PDB file of C-alpha atoms in Angstrom:
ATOM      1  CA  UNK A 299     129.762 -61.646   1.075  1.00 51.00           C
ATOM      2  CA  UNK A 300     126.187 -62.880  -0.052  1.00 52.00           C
ATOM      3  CA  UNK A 301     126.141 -60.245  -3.072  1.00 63.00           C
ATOM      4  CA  UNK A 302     123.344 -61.626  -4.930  1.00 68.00           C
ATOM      5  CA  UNK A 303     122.026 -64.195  -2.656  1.00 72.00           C
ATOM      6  CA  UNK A 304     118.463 -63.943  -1.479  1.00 82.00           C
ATOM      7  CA  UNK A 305     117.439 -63.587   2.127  1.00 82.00           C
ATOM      8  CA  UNK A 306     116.561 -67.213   2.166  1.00 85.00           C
ATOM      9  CA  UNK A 307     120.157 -67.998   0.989  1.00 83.00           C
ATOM     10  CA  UNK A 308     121.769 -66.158   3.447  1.00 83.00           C
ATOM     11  CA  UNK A 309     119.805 -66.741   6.407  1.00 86.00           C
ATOM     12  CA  UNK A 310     120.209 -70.792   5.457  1.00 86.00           C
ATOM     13  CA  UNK A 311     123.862 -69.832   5.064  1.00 85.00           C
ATOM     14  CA  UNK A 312     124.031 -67.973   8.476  1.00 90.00           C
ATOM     15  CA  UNK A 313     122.077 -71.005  10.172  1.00 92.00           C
ATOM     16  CA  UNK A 314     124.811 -73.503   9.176  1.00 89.00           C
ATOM     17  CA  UNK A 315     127.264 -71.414  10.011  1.00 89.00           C
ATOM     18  CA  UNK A 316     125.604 -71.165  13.656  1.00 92.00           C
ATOM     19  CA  UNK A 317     124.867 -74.805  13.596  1.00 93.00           C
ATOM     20  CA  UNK A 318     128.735 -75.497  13.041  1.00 91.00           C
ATOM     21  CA  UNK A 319     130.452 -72.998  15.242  1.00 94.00           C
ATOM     22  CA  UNK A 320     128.271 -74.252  18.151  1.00 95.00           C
ATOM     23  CA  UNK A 321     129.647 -77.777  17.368  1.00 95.00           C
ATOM     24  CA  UNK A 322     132.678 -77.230  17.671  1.00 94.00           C
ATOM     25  CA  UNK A 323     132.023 -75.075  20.313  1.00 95.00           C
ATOM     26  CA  UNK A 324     130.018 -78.307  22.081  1.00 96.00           C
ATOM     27  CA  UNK A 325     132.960 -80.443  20.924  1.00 95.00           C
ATOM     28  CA  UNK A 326     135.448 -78.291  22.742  1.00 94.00           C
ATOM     29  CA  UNK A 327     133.699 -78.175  25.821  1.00 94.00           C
ATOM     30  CA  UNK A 328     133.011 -81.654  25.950  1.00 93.00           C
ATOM     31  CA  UNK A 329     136.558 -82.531  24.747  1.00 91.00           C
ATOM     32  CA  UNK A 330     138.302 -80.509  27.813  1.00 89.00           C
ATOM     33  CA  UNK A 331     135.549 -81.375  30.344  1.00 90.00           C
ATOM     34  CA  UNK A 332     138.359 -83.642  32.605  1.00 85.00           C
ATOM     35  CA  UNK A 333     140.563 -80.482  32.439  1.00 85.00           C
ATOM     36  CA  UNK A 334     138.119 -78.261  33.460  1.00 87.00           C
ATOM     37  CA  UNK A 335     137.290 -80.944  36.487  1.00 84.00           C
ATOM     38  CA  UNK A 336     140.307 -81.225  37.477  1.00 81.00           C
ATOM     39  CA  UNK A 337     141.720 -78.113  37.634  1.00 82.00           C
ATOM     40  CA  UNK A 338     138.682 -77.134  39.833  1.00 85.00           C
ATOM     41  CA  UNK A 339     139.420 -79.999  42.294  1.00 78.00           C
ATOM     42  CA  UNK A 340     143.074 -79.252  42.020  1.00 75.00           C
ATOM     43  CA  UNK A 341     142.314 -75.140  43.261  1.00 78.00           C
ATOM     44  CA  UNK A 342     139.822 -77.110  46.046  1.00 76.00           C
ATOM     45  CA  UNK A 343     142.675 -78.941  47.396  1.00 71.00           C
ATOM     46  CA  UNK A 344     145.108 -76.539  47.226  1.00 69.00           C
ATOM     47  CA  UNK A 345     142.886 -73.830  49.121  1.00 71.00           C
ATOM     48  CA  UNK A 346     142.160 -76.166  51.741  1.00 68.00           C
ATOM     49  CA  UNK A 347     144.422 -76.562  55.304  1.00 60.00           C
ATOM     50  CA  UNK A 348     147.047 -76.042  53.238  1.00 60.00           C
ATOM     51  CA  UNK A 349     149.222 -73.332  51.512  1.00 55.00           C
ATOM     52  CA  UNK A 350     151.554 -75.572  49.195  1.00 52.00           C
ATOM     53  CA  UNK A 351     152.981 -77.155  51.793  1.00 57.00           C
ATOM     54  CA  UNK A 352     150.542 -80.694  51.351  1.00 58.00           C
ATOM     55  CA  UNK A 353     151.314 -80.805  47.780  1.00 55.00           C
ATOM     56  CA  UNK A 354     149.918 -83.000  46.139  1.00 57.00           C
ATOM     57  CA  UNK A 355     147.173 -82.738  48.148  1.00 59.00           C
ATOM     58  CA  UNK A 356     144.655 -85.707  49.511  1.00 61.00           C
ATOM     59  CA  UNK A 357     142.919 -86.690  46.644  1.00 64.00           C
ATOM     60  CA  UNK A 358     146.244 -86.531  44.009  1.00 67.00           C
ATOM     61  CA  UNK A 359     148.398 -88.803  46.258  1.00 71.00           C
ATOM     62  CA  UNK A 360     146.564 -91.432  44.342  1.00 73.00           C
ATOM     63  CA  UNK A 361     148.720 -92.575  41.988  1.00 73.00           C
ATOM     64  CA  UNK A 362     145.836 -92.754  39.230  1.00 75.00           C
ATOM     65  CA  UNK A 363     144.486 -89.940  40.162  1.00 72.00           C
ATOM     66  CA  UNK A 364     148.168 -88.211  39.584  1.00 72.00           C
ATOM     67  CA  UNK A 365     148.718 -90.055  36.019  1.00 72.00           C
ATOM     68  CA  UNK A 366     144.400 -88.972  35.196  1.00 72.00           C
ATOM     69  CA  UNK A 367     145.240 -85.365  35.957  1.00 74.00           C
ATOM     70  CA  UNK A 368     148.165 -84.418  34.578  1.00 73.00           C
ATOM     71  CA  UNK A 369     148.296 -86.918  31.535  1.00 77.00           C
ATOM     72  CA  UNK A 370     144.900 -87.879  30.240  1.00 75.00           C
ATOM     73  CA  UNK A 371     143.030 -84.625  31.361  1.00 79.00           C
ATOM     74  CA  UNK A 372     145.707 -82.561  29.494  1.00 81.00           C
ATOM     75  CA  UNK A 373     147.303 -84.199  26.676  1.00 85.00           C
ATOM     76  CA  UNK A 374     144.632 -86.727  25.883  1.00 85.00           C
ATOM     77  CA  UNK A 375     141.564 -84.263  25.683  1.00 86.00           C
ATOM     78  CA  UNK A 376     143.909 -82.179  23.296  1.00 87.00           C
ATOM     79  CA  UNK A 377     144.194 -84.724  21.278  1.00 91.00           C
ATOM     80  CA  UNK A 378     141.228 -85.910  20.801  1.00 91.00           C
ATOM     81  CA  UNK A 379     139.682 -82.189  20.211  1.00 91.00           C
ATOM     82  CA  UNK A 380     142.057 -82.071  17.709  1.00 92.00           C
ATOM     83  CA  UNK A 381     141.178 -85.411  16.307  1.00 93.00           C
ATOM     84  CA  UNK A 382     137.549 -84.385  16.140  1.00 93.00           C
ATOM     85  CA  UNK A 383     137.823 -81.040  14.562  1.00 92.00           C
ATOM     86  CA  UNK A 384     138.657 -82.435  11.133  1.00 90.00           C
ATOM     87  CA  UNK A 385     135.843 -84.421  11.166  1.00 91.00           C
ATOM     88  CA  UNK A 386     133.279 -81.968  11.981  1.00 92.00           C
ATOM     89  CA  UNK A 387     134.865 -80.274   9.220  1.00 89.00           C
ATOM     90  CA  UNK A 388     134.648 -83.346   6.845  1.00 88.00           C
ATOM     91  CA  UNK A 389     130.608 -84.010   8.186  1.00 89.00           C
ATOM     92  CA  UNK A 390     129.801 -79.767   7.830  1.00 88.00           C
ATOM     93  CA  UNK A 391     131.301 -78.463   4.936  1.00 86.00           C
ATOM     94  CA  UNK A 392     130.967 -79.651   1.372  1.00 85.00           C
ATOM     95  CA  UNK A 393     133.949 -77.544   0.385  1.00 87.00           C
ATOM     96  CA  UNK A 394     136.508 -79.589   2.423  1.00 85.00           C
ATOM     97  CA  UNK A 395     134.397 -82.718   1.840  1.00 82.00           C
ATOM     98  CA  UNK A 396     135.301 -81.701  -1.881  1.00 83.00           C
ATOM     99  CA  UNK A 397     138.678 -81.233  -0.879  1.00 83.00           C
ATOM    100  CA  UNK A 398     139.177 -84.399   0.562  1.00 76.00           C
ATOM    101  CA  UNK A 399     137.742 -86.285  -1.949  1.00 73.00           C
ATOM    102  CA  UNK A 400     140.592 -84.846  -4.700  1.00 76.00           C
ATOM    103  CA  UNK A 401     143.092 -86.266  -2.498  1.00 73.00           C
ATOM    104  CA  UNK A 402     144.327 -89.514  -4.269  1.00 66.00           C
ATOM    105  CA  UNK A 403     145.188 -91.099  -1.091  1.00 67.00           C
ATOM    106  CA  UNK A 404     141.519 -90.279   0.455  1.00 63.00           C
ATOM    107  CA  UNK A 405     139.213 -91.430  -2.898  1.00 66.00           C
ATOM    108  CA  UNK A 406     138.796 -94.812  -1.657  1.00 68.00           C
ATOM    109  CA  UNK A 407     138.230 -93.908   1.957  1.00 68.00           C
ATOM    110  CA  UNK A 408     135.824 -91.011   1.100  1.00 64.00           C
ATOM    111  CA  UNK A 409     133.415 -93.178  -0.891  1.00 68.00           C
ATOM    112  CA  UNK A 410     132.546 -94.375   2.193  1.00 69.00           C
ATOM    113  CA  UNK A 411     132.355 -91.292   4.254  1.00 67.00           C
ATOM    114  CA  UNK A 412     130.357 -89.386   1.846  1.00 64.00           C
ATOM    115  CA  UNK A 413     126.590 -89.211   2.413  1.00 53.00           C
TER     116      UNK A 413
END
């Protein structure tokens, strides 16, 4: 790729590129930050006293603490990383903006999306 393209294009090219793989890296991280918690208190309550015989543990025999680690630090961040990534897409890439905006469905919607 780049055949023809002048340093300037391709380091400007290379830069977004950068800029938009770190967002979604960002995104990601951010996104599956209450997994990443939790699964680090979950192996600090398992390790301590007890060898999986005080399952659930202190801290998880809170019922919201139960339903906020297994449900909404799991399936929820999923989602919503999921539910992000097409919009970084949409906000990054003129191609897909494109895209979208040949959809009949989306003509309306990406008027006002489009800036």
């Amino acid at each position: 790729g780049g055949i023809g393209l002048g340093p300037r294009v391709r380091d400007s090219i290379k830069k977004q590129a950068t800029n938009t793989i770190m967002i979604f890296t960002f995104t990601y991280i951010i996104c599956n930050l209450p997994h990443f918690v939790n699964m680090i208190v979950w192996i600090i309550t398992m390790s301590l006293d007890c060898v999986g015989s005080c399952y659930p543990g202190p801290i998880y025999i809170n019922p919201f603490m139960y339903w906020f680690s297994w449900n909404i630090s799991e399936v929820l961040s999923v989602i919503v990383n999921m539910a992000c990534n097409p919009l970084i897409y949409y906000f990054r890439i003129s191609q897909y903006r494109q895209w979208v905006g040949e959809i009949k469905f989306w003509k309306k919607i990406s008027r006002f999306l489009h800036y």
